[in-house]
Short mmCIF file of C-alpha atoms in Angstrom, two decimals:
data_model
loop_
_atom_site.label_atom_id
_atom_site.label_comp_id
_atom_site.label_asym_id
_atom_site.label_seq_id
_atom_site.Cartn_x
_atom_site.Cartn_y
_atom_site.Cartn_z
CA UNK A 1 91.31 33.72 149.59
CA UNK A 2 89.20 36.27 148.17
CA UNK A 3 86.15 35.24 145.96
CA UNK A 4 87.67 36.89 143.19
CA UNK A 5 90.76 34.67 143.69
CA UNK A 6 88.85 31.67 144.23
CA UNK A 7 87.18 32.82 140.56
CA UNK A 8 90.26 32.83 138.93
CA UNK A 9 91.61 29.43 140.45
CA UNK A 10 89.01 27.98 139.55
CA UNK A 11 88.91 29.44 136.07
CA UNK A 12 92.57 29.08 135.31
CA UNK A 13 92.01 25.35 136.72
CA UNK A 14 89.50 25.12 133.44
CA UNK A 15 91.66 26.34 131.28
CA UNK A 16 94.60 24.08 132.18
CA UNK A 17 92.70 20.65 131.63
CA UNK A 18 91.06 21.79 128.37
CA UNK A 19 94.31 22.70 127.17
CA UNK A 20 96.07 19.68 128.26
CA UNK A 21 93.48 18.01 126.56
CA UNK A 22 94.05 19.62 123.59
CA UNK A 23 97.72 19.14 124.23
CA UNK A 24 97.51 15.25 124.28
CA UNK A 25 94.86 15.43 121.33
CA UNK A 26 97.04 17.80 118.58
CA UNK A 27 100.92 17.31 120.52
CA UNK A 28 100.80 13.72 121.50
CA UNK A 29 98.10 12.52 118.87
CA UNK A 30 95.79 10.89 121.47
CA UNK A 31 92.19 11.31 119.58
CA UNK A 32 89.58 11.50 122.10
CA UNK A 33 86.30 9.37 122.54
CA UNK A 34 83.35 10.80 122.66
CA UNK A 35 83.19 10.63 126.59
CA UNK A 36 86.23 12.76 126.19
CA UNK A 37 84.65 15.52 123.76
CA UNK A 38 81.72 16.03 126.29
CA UNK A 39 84.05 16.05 129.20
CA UNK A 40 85.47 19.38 127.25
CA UNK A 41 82.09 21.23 126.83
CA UNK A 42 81.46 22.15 130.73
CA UNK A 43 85.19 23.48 130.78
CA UNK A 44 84.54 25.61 128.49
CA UNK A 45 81.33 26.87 129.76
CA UNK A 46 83.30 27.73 132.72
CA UNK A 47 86.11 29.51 131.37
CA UNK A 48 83.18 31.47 129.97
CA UNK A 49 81.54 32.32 133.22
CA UNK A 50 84.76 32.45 135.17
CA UNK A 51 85.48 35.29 132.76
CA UNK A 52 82.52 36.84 132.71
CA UNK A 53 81.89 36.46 136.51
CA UNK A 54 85.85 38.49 136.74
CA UNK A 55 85.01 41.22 134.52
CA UNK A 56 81.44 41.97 135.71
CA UNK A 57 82.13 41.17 139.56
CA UNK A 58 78.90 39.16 140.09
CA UNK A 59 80.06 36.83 141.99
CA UNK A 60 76.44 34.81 141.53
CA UNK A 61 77.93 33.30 138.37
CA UNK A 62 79.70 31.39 140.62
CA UNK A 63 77.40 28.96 141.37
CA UNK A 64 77.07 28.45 137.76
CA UNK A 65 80.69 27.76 137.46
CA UNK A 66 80.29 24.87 140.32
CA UNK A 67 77.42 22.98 138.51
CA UNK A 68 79.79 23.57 135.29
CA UNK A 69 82.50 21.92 137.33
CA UNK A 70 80.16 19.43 138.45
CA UNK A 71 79.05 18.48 135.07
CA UNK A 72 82.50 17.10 133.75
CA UNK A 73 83.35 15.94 137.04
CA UNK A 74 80.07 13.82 136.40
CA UNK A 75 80.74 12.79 133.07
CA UNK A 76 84.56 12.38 134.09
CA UNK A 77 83.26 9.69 136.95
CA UNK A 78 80.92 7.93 134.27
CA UNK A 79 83.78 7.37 132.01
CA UNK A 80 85.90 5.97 134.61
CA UNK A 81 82.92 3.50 135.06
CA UNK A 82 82.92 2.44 131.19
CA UNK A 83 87.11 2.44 131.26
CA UNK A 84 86.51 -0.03 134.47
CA UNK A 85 83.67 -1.76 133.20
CA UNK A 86 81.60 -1.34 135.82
CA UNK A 87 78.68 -0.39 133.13
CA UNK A 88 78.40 -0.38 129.96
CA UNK A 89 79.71 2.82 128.05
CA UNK A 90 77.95 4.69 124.64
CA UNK A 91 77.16 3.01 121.40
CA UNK A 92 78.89 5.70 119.73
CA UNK A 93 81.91 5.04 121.37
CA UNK A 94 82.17 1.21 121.37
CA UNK A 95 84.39 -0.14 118.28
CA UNK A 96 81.57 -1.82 115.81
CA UNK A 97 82.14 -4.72 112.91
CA UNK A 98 82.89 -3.35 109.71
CA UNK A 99 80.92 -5.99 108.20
CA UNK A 100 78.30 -4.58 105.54
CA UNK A 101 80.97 -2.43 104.41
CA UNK A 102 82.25 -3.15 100.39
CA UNK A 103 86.46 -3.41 99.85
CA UNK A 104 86.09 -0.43 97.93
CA UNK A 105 84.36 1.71 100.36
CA UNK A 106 87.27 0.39 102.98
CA UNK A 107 89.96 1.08 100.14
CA UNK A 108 88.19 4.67 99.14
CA UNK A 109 89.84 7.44 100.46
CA UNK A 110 87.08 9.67 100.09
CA UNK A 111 84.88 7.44 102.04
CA UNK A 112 85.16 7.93 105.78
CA UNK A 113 85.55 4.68 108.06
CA UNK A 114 87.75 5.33 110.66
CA UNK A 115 88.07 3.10 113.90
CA UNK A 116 86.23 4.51 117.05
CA UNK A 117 88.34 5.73 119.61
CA UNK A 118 86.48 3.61 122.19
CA UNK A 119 85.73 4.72 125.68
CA UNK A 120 86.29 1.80 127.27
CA UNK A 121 89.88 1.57 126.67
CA UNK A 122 92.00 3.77 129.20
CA UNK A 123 94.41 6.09 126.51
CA UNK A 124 96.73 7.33 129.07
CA UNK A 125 96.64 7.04 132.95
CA UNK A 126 99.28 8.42 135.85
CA UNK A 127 99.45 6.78 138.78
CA UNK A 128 97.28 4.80 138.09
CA UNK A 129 94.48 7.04 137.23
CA UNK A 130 93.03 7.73 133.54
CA UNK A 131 92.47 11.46 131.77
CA UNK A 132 89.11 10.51 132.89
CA UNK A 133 89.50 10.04 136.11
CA UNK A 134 91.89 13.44 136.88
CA UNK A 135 89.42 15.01 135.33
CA UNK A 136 86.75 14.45 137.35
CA UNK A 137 89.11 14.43 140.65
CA UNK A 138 90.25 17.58 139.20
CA UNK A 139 86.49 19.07 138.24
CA UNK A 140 85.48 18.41 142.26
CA UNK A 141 87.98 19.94 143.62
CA UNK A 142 87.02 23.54 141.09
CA UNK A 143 83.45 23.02 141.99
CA UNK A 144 84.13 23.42 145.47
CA UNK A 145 86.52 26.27 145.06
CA UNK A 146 83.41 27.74 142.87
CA UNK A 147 81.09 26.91 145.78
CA UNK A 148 83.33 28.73 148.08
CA UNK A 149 83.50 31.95 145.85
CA UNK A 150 79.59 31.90 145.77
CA UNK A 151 79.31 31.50 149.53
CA UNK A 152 81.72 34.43 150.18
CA UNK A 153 80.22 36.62 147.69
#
């Protein structure tokens, strides 16, 4: 494949987890932890410089699409560690006591005090394997076609 292929692959490989992400957040009404938001943020990056790497044919960005890659694939493999409790996940994403809070803050609609979506607690898996854990199977697999663009550019 040509690097401008690989580009694209790897671009279009972005785009299709960040939108079935937002498919299982706003279609199947999954709300994501905040593992899950961060995993979203290197996608995007490289959708960015996939695009911008295809309309300016500098195929240098590449590289920059592989550490984007690498970056969710890292966070991806982190989360599959707090889903497996191997270590210990976020404080913002573990489910706290609501104690300290008043009835009428908990019965105010106004007030905001949600439950955490907690990170620890696998939302959806295939074969056995969580979003987290495609994702960062998924992620490796676009670095290296990234890598492979850079090294043939």
């Amino acid at each position: 494949m040509s690097s401008r292929t690989l580009i694209l692959v790897a671009t279009l490989g972005s785009v299709a987890l960040l939108g079935g992400a937002f498919a299982f957040q706003y279609v199947g009404g999954l709300a994501p932890c905040q593992l899950c938001l961060w995993q979203r943020w290197p996608h995007a990056a490289a959708i960015g410089i996939g695009a911008l790497a295809l309309l300016t044919g500098w195929r240098g960005l590449a590289w920059a699409g592989a550490l984007a890659a690498l970056a969710t694939a890292g966070i991806g493999i982190f989360h599959v560690g707090v889903e497996q409790l191997w270590w210990e996940g976020l404080a913002s994403c573990t489910a706290g006591s609501i104690a300290g809070i008043s009835t009428a803050d908990l019965l105010d609609p106004s007030k905001d005090v949600a439950a955490v979506v907690r990170c620890d607690e696998i939302a959806w898996q295939m074969l056995g394997i969580s979003m987290a854990g495609w994702n960062a199977i998924l992620s490796v697999i676009f670095a290296g076609l990234w890598v492979k663009a850079a090294r043939a550019a």
